[in-house]
């Protein structure tokens, strides 16, 4: 694989926790000429099992910050200072190729080639490191440099043909590089499309599973219902057979209906079998998707975190539901109290209505008595123009109206009217009667004794309800 499509797996594990003796690098030169491809040779020990996401990276050995001490086991215990602390600080990398026989216990000799285009261009010290798919270093090489050969030591004779061949080779490499870049973009796009299609297929699979489960439950319930109906129809058929000939037509209809339902049951059973076959096909497709889904572990971890968040939200929702339940209980309690108060007010209203009826009867009796007295006074009044200043000797207690000046007949008594129903009452004798008469026309609050006119009944009920809140 000449170009990388995705970033390699790395970790923040320090060098003290790495295992440098499980992969041994062989034939590592101290100097490599810039502008050329280099081949990295390494050996896998029998205690190490490679995996598909393992990779080999080139790391810089000397940086400006404090270096780390690295012991290279394949260089007779030599020590070197490296400038990197974690596997995230690689310069470039290549995916490893898995051996053909992974079960072999003998050391496995492998190699990987780095293209010149991706190699460093400076003269710093670098080293090869084998990193597994967990981001842990399993082996490291001795440091090396990229520097040109000394012109004093080597005399290079280049002909015009070789120059042209080199230039042609460079042009081919450039074209190949452009092609590889285009191929990389295409592969990245295909990879994104495959991820989207895989996710869509998984969602469709979950939807089909849910639909199939609901259909099976519905079919089971409907089948039980039909079996119950079938037994009922059979019992009804037996009863109908013992009746007279007039019910024969009804029996034929029930038999025809029973036959139709049996055919429908057969159709539904066939449909269930078809659904079972579809389910088997979906299981096979699920098996194929499961093989491809093994590469999506990181995505699964994110989903697990989402599930944890949903559980927390569910716990919060349960608490909110409990609060709402408590509020509902309080409201129910207050409603019961309001109902009790309403019953008390209803009884009070009925009592007031009874008192009002009695007062009306007393009022009518008093009015009748007042009318009789008025008629009697009009017959006993003297015919002189002195205004009735003398007392009538026929009255036992005297004339109580002897001091009233002579006026037209309607004004012999001072009349007082009810402000609500406009009924007439005497002003001096029946003040208490007028008060009792006006009492049913008003509504008094049983809590604060506030009075409301009878026509404002809704305002009175709202006022009483406010005392209970």
Coordinates of C-alpha atoms in Angstrom, one line a residue:
X1 CA 0.0 0.0 0.0
X2 CA 1.8 3.1 -1.2
X3 CA -0.5 5.9 0.2
X4 CA -2.3 6.1 3.5
X5 CA -6.1 6.4 3.5
X6 CA -6.7 6.9 7.2
X7 CA -4.7 7.8 10.2
X8 CA -3.0 4.9 12.1
X9 CA -4.1 3.9 15.6
X10 CA -2.0 5.7 18.2
X11 CA -2.0 6.2 22.0
X12 CA -0.5 8.4 24.7
X13 CA 1.3 5.5 26.3
X14 CA 4.8 6.6 27.5
X15 CA 8.0 4.7 26.5
X16 CA 8.3 3.1 29.9
X17 CA 5.2 1.0 29.2
X18 CA 6.3 -0.2 25.7
X19 CA 7.7 -3.6 24.7
X20 CA 10.6 -3.0 22.3
X21 CA 11.8 -6.7 22.2
X22 CA 8.8 -8.3 20.4
X23 CA 9.8 -7.0 16.9
X24 CA 13.5 -6.8 15.8
X25 CA 14.6 -4.6 12.9
X26 CA 17.4 -6.1 10.6
X27 CA 19.8 -4.6 8.2
X28 CA 19.2 -0.9 9.2
X29 CA 21.8 1.4 7.6
X30 CA 23.3 4.3 9.4
X31 CA 22.8 6.5 6.4
X32 CA 20.3 6.6 3.6
X33 CA 20.6 8.6 0.4
X34 CA 17.8 11.2 0.0
X35 CA 15.6 10.9 -3.1
X36 CA 15.4 7.1 -3.1
X37 CA 13.1 4.4 -1.8
X38 CA 14.2 2.5 1.3
X39 CA 13.2 -1.0 2.4
X40 CA 12.7 -1.8 6.1
X41 CA 13.4 -5.4 7.2
X42 CA 12.1 -6.7 10.5
X43 CA 11.5 -10.0 12.3
X44 CA 8.4 -11.0 14.3
X45 CA 9.3 -13.0 17.4
X46 CA 7.3 -16.1 18.3
X47 CA 5.7 -14.3 21.3
X48 CA 4.1 -11.6 19.2
X49 CA 1.0 -12.1 17.0
X50 CA 0.6 -9.3 14.3
X51 CA -2.8 -7.8 13.5
X52 CA -4.3 -6.1 10.5
X53 CA -4.1 -2.5 11.9
X54 CA -0.3 -2.8 12.9
X55 CA 2.0 -0.2 11.2
X56 CA 5.6 0.8 11.0
X57 CA 6.4 4.5 11.4
X58 CA 9.5 6.7 11.1
X59 CA 10.1 8.8 14.2
X60 CA 12.6 11.6 14.7
X61 CA 15.2 10.9 17.4
X62 CA 16.4 14.3 18.3
X63 CA 14.2 17.4 18.9
X64 CA 14.6 20.6 20.8
X65 CA 12.7 19.5 24.0
X66 CA 14.0 17.1 26.6
X67 CA 14.8 13.7 25.0
X68 CA 13.8 10.2 26.2
X69 CA 16.2 7.3 26.8
X70 CA 15.6 4.4 24.5
X71 CA 17.4 1.0 24.7
X72 CA 17.4 -0.8 21.4
X73 CA 17.5 -4.6 22.1
X74 CA 18.8 -5.6 18.7
X75 CA 21.9 -3.4 18.9
X76 CA 23.7 -5.2 21.9
X77 CA 22.1 -3.0 24.5
X78 CA 23.1 0.4 23.0
X79 CA 21.3 3.4 24.3
X80 CA 20.0 6.4 22.3
X81 CA 18.1 9.6 23.2
X82 CA 14.9 10.0 21.3
X83 CA 12.8 13.1 20.9
X84 CA 9.3 11.6 20.9
X85 CA 7.2 10.4 23.9
X86 CA 4.1 8.9 22.3
X87 CA 3.2 7.1 19.1
X88 CA 1.3 10.2 17.9
X89 CA 4.6 11.9 17.0
X90 CA 5.4 9.9 13.8
X91 CA 6.7 11.5 10.7
X92 CA 5.3 9.0 8.2
X93 CA 4.1 5.4 8.3
X94 CA 3.2 2.3 6.3
X95 CA 0.7 -0.5 7.0
X96 CA 2.3 -3.9 7.7
X97 CA 1.6 -7.0 5.6
X98 CA 0.4 -10.0 7.7
X99 CA 2.4 -13.2 7.3
X100 CA 0.8 -16.1 5.4
X101 CA 1.2 -18.6 8.2
X102 CA 0.3 -16.8 11.5
X103 CA 0.3 -20.1 13.5
X104 CA 4.0 -20.8 12.8
X105 CA 6.2 -20.6 15.9
X106 CA 9.4 -19.8 14.0
X107 CA 10.5 -16.1 13.6
X108 CA 8.8 -14.4 10.6
X109 CA 11.0 -12.3 8.4
X110 CA 9.0 -9.4 6.9
X111 CA 9.7 -6.2 5.0
X112 CA 7.9 -2.9 4.0
X113 CA 9.0 -0.3 1.5
X114 CA 8.9 3.5 2.1
X115 CA 8.6 5.7 -1.0
X116 CA 11.1 8.5 -1.4
X117 CA 8.3 11.1 -1.7
X118 CA 7.2 10.6 1.9
X119 CA 10.7 10.4 3.5
X120 CA 12.3 13.3 5.5
X121 CA 14.4 15.8 3.6
X122 CA 16.6 17.0 6.6
X123 CA 19.6 15.4 8.1
X124 CA 18.1 14.7 11.5
X125 CA 18.3 11.3 13.2
X126 CA 15.3 8.9 12.7
X127 CA 14.4 5.4 13.6
X128 CA 11.9 2.7 12.6
X129 CA 9.2 1.7 15.2
X130 CA 6.7 -1.1 15.0
X131 CA 3.3 0.0 16.5
X132 CA 0.4 -2.4 17.0
X133 CA -3.3 -1.5 16.5
X134 CA -3.6 -0.5 20.1
X135 CA -1.0 2.3 19.6
X136 CA 1.7 0.5 21.7
X137 CA 5.4 0.3 20.4
X138 CA 6.5 -3.4 20.0
X139 CA 9.9 -2.8 18.4
X140 CA 12.4 0.0 17.5
X141 CA 15.5 0.2 15.3
X142 CA 18.8 1.9 15.7
X143 CA 18.9 5.6 14.6
X144 CA 19.8 6.6 11.0
X145 CA 20.2 9.7 8.9
X146 CA 19.2 10.9 5.4
X147 CA 22.3 12.5 4.0
X148 CA 23.9 12.5 0.5
X149 CA 27.2 10.6 -0.1
X150 CA 30.4 12.5 0.2
X151 CA 31.5 13.8 -3.2
X152 CA 35.2 13.5 -2.2
X153 CA 34.9 9.8 -1.6
X154 CA 32.7 8.8 -4.5
X155 CA 33.3 9.8 -8.1
X156 CA 30.1 9.5 -10.1
X157 CA 30.3 9.4 -13.9
X158 CA 27.0 10.2 -15.6
X159 CA 26.4 10.0 -19.3
X160 CA 23.9 12.0 -21.3
X161 CA 21.8 8.9 -21.8
X162 CA 21.7 8.2 -18.1
X163 CA 20.7 11.8 -17.4
X164 CA 17.8 11.6 -19.9
X165 CA 16.8 8.2 -18.4
X166 CA 16.8 9.7 -14.9
X167 CA 14.7 12.6 -16.0
X168 CA 12.3 10.3 -17.8
X169 CA 12.2 8.2 -14.6
X170 CA 11.4 11.3 -12.6
X171 CA 8.6 12.3 -14.9
X172 CA 7.2 8.8 -14.6
X173 CA 7.4 9.0 -10.9
X174 CA 5.6 12.4 -10.9
X175 CA 2.8 11.0 -13.1
X176 CA 2.6 8.0 -10.9
X177 CA 2.4 10.2 -7.8
X178 CA -0.5 12.2 -9.4
X179 CA -2.3 9.0 -10.2
X180 CA -1.8 7.8 -6.7
X181 CA -3.2 11.0 -5.3
X182 CA -6.3 10.7 -7.5
X183 CA -6.6 7.1 -6.5
X184 CA -6.3 8.0 -2.8
X185 CA -9.1 10.6 -3.2
X186 CA -11.3 8.1 -5.0
X187 CA -10.7 5.4 -2.4
X188 CA -11.5 7.9 0.4
X189 CA -14.8 8.8 -1.3
X190 CA -15.6 5.0 -1.8
X191 CA -14.8 4.4 1.8
X192 CA -17.2 7.2 2.9
X193 CA -19.9 5.8 0.6
X194 CA -19.4 2.3 1.9
X195 CA -19.7 3.6 5.5
X196 CA -22.9 5.4 4.6
X197 CA -24.3 2.4 2.9
X198 CA -23.4 0.1 5.7
X199 CA -25.1 2.3 8.3
X200 CA -28.2 2.6 6.1
X201 CA -28.3 -1.2 5.7
X202 CA -28.0 -1.6 9.5
X203 CA -30.8 0.8 10.1
X204 CA -33.0 -1.0 7.5
X205 CA -32.1 -4.3 9.2
X206 CA -33.2 -3.0 12.6
X207 CA -36.4 -1.7 11.1
X208 CA -37.2 -5.0 9.4
X209 CA -36.5 -6.9 12.6
X210 CA -38.9 -4.6 14.5
X211 CA -41.6 -4.9 11.8
X212 CA -41.2 -8.7 11.8
X213 CA -41.5 -8.9 15.5
X214 CA -44.6 -6.8 15.5
X215 CA -46.1 -8.9 12.7
X216 CA -45.4 -12.2 14.5
X217 CA -47.0 -10.8 17.7
X218 CA -50.0 -9.6 15.6
X219 CA -50.3 -12.9 13.8
X220 CA -50.2 -14.8 17.1
X221 CA -52.9 -12.7 18.7
X222 CA -55.1 -12.8 15.6
X223 CA -54.6 -16.6 15.3
X224 CA -55.7 -17.1 18.9
X225 CA -58.7 -14.9 18.3
X226 CA -59.6 -16.8 15.2
X227 CA -59.2 -20.2 17.0
X228 CA -61.5 -18.9 19.8
X229 CA -64.0 -17.7 17.2
X230 CA -63.8 -21.0 15.4
X231 CA -64.6 -22.9 18.6
X232 CA -67.5 -20.6 19.2
X233 CA -68.8 -21.1 15.7
X234 CA -68.6 -24.9 16.0
X235 CA -70.5 -24.8 19.3
X236 CA -73.1 -22.5 17.7
X237 CA -73.3 -24.8 14.7
X238 CA -74.1 -27.8 17.0
X239 CA -76.8 -25.8 18.7
X240 CA -78.3 -24.7 15.4
X241 CA -78.5 -28.2 14.1
X242 CA -80.9 -29.1 16.9
X243 CA -83.3 -26.3 16.1
X244 CA -86.1 -26.3 13.5
X245 CA -85.8 -26.1 9.8
X246 CA -86.3 -22.4 9.7
X247 CA -82.7 -21.9 11.0
X248 CA -81.2 -24.0 8.3
X249 CA -80.4 -21.0 6.1
X250 CA -78.6 -19.4 9.0
X251 CA -76.5 -22.6 9.5
X252 CA -75.5 -22.6 5.9
X253 CA -74.4 -19.0 6.2
X254 CA -72.3 -19.7 9.3
X255 CA -70.7 -22.7 7.5
X256 CA -69.9 -20.5 4.5
X257 CA -68.4 -17.9 6.9
X258 CA -66.4 -20.5 8.7
X259 CA -65.0 -21.8 5.4
X260 CA -64.0 -18.3 4.4
X261 CA -62.2 -17.7 7.7
X262 CA -60.4 -21.1 7.4
X263 CA -59.2 -20.0 4.0
X264 CA -58.0 -16.7 5.5
X265 CA -56.2 -18.6 8.2
X266 CA -54.5 -20.7 5.6
X267 CA -53.5 -17.5 3.7
X268 CA -52.1 -16.0 6.9
X269 CA -50.2 -19.2 7.8
X270 CA -48.7 -19.1 4.3
X271 CA -47.8 -15.4 4.9
X272 CA -46.2 -16.3 8.2
X273 CA -44.1 -19.0 6.4
X274 CA -43.1 -16.4 3.8
X275 CA -42.1 -14.0 6.6
X276 CA -40.1 -16.8 8.2
X277 CA -38.2 -17.3 4.9
X278 CA -37.6 -13.6 4.6
X279 CA -36.3 -13.7 8.2
X280 CA -33.9 -16.4 7.3
X281 CA -32.7 -14.4 4.3
X282 CA -32.3 -11.4 6.6
X283 CA -30.3 -13.5 9.1
X284 CA -27.9 -14.5 6.3
X285 CA -27.5 -10.9 5.3
X286 CA -27.1 -10.0 8.9
X287 CA -24.2 -12.5 9.1
X288 CA -22.5 -10.9 6.2
X289 CA -23.0 -7.5 7.6
X290 CA -21.7 -8.7 11.0
X291 CA -18.4 -9.6 9.4
X292 CA -18.0 -6.1 8.0
X293 CA -19.2 -4.5 11.2
X294 CA -16.2 -5.9 13.1
X295 CA -14.1 -3.0 11.7
X296 CA -16.4 -0.4 13.4
X297 CA -15.4 -0.8 17.1
X298 CA -14.8 2.9 17.6
X299 CA -18.3 3.6 16.3
X300 CA -19.7 1.0 18.7
X301 CA -18.0 2.7 21.6
X302 CA -19.6 6.0 20.7
X303 CA -23.0 4.3 20.6
X304 CA -22.4 2.8 24.0
X305 CA -21.6 6.3 25.3
X306 CA -24.9 7.5 23.7
X307 CA -26.8 4.7 25.5
X308 CA -25.3 5.8 28.8
X309 CA -26.4 9.4 28.1
X310 CA -29.9 8.1 27.2
X311 CA -30.0 6.2 30.5
X312 CA -29.2 9.3 32.4
X313 CA -31.9 11.2 30.5
X314 CA -34.3 8.4 31.3
X315 CA -33.4 8.7 35.0
X316 CA -34.0 12.4 34.9
X317 CA -37.4 11.8 33.1
X318 CA -38.4 9.3 35.8
X319 CA -37.6 11.9 38.5
X320 CA -39.6 14.5 36.6
X321 CA -42.5 12.0 36.3
X322 CA -42.4 11.4 40.1
X323 CA -42.6 15.2 40.6
X324 CA -45.6 15.4 38.3
X325 CA -47.2 12.5 40.1
X326 CA -46.8 14.3 43.4
X327 CA -48.2 17.5 42.0
X328 CA -51.2 15.5 40.6
X329 CA -51.8 14.0 44.1
X330 CA -51.7 17.5 45.6
X331 CA -54.2 18.7 43.0
X332 CA -56.5 15.7 43.6
X333 CA -56.4 16.4 47.3
X334 CA -57.2 20.1 46.7
X335 CA -60.0 19.1 44.3
X336 CA -61.5 16.8 47.0
X337 CA -61.4 19.7 49.5
X338 CA -63.1 22.0 46.9
X339 CA -65.8 19.4 46.4
X340 CA -66.4 19.2 50.2
X341 CA -66.6 23.1 50.3
X342 CA -69.0 23.0 47.3
X343 CA -71.2 20.5 49.1
X344 CA -71.2 22.7 52.2
X345 CA -72.1 25.7 50.1
X346 CA -74.9 23.8 48.3
X347 CA -76.4 22.8 51.7
X348 CA -76.1 26.4 52.9
X349 CA -77.8 27.5 49.7
X350 CA -80.7 25.1 50.2
X351 CA -81.1 26.3 53.8
X352 CA -81.1 29.9 52.6
X353 CA -83.7 29.1 50.0
X354 CA -85.9 27.4 52.7
X355 CA -85.5 30.5 54.9
X356 CA -86.3 32.7 51.9
X357 CA -89.5 30.8 51.3
X358 CA -90.6 31.2 54.9
X359 CA -89.7 34.9 54.8
X360 CA -91.7 35.3 51.6
X361 CA -94.7 33.7 53.3
X362 CA -94.3 35.9 56.4
X363 CA -93.9 38.9 54.1
X364 CA -97.1 38.1 52.2
X365 CA -99.0 37.7 55.5
X366 CA -97.7 41.0 56.8
X367 CA -98.6 42.7 53.5
X368 CA -102.1 41.3 53.8
X369 CA -102.3 42.6 57.3
X370 CA -101.1 46.0 56.3
X371 CA -103.7 46.2 53.5
X372 CA -106.5 45.3 55.9
X373 CA -105.4 48.0 58.3
X374 CA -105.2 50.6 55.5
X375 CA -108.8 49.8 54.5
X376 CA -110.0 50.0 58.1
X377 CA -108.3 53.4 58.6
X378 CA -109.9 54.8 55.4
X379 CA -113.4 53.8 56.6
X380 CA -112.9 55.2 60.1
X381 CA -111.4 58.6 59.1
X382 CA -113.6 61.7 59.9
X383 CA -115.1 63.6 56.9
X384 CA -114.0 67.0 58.2
X385 CA -111.1 69.0 56.8
X386 CA -109.1 69.0 60.1
X387 CA -107.0 66.1 58.9
X388 CA -108.1 63.5 61.6
X389 CA -106.5 65.2 64.5
X390 CA -109.0 63.6 66.9
X391 CA -108.6 60.0 68.1
X392 CA -111.2 57.4 67.0
X393 CA -113.0 56.2 70.1
X394 CA -113.6 52.9 68.5
X395 CA -109.9 51.8 68.6
X396 CA -108.8 50.2 71.8
X397 CA -105.2 51.5 71.7
X398 CA -105.9 54.7 69.8
X399 CA -105.1 55.6 66.2
X400 CA -101.5 55.2 65.6
X401 CA -101.8 57.3 62.4
X402 CA -103.5 60.2 64.1
X403 CA -100.4 62.4 63.7
X404 CA -100.2 61.9 60.0
X405 CA -101.3 64.9 58.0
X406 CA -104.0 64.5 55.5
X407 CA -102.7 63.5 52.1
X408 CA -103.9 61.5 49.1
X409 CA -104.7 57.9 49.7
X410 CA -101.5 56.4 48.5
X411 CA -99.5 58.6 50.9
X412 CA -101.3 57.7 54.1
X413 CA -98.4 55.4 54.9
X414 CA -94.7 56.1 54.0
X415 CA -93.9 53.2 51.6
X416 CA -90.4 51.6 51.3
X417 CA -89.5 49.6 48.3
X418 CA -87.1 46.6 48.0
X419 CA -84.1 47.7 45.9
X420 CA -84.0 44.2 44.3
X421 CA -87.6 43.1 43.6
X422 CA -89.3 46.6 44.1
X423 CA -91.8 45.2 46.7
X424 CA -93.6 47.8 49.0
X425 CA -93.0 47.8 52.8
X426 CA -94.0 50.3 55.6
X427 CA -91.2 52.5 56.7
X428 CA -91.7 52.5 60.5
X429 CA -93.2 49.1 61.3
X430 CA -91.5 46.7 59.0
X431 CA -87.8 47.5 59.0
X432 CA -87.0 44.1 60.4
X433 CA -89.3 42.5 57.8
X434 CA -87.5 44.4 55.0
X435 CA -84.2 43.2 56.2
X436 CA -85.3 39.6 56.3
X437 CA -86.9 40.1 52.9
X438 CA -83.7 41.4 51.3
X439 CA -81.5 38.6 52.9
X440 CA -82.3 36.0 50.2
X441 CA -81.4 38.5 47.5
X442 CA -77.7 38.5 48.6
X443 CA -75.1 35.9 48.9
X444 CA -72.8 35.9 52.0
X445 CA -69.3 34.3 51.9
X446 CA -69.3 31.6 54.7
X447 CA -65.6 32.3 55.3
X448 CA -65.2 36.1 55.3
X449 CA -69.0 37.2 55.5
X450 CA -68.6 39.3 52.4
X451 CA -72.0 40.0 50.7
X452 CA -72.6 39.7 47.0
X453 CA -75.8 40.4 45.0
X454 CA -77.8 37.3 44.0
X455 CA -77.4 38.1 40.3
X456 CA -73.5 37.9 40.8
X457 CA -73.6 34.2 41.6
X458 CA -70.6 33.3 39.5
X459 CA -68.5 36.0 41.1
X460 CA -69.6 34.7 44.6
X461 CA -68.6 31.1 43.6
X462 CA -65.2 32.3 42.3
X463 CA -64.6 34.3 45.5
X464 CA -65.4 31.2 47.7
X465 CA -63.1 29.1 45.5
X466 CA -60.2 31.5 46.0
X467 CA -60.3 30.8 49.8
X468 CA -59.5 27.2 49.1
X469 CA -56.5 27.8 46.9

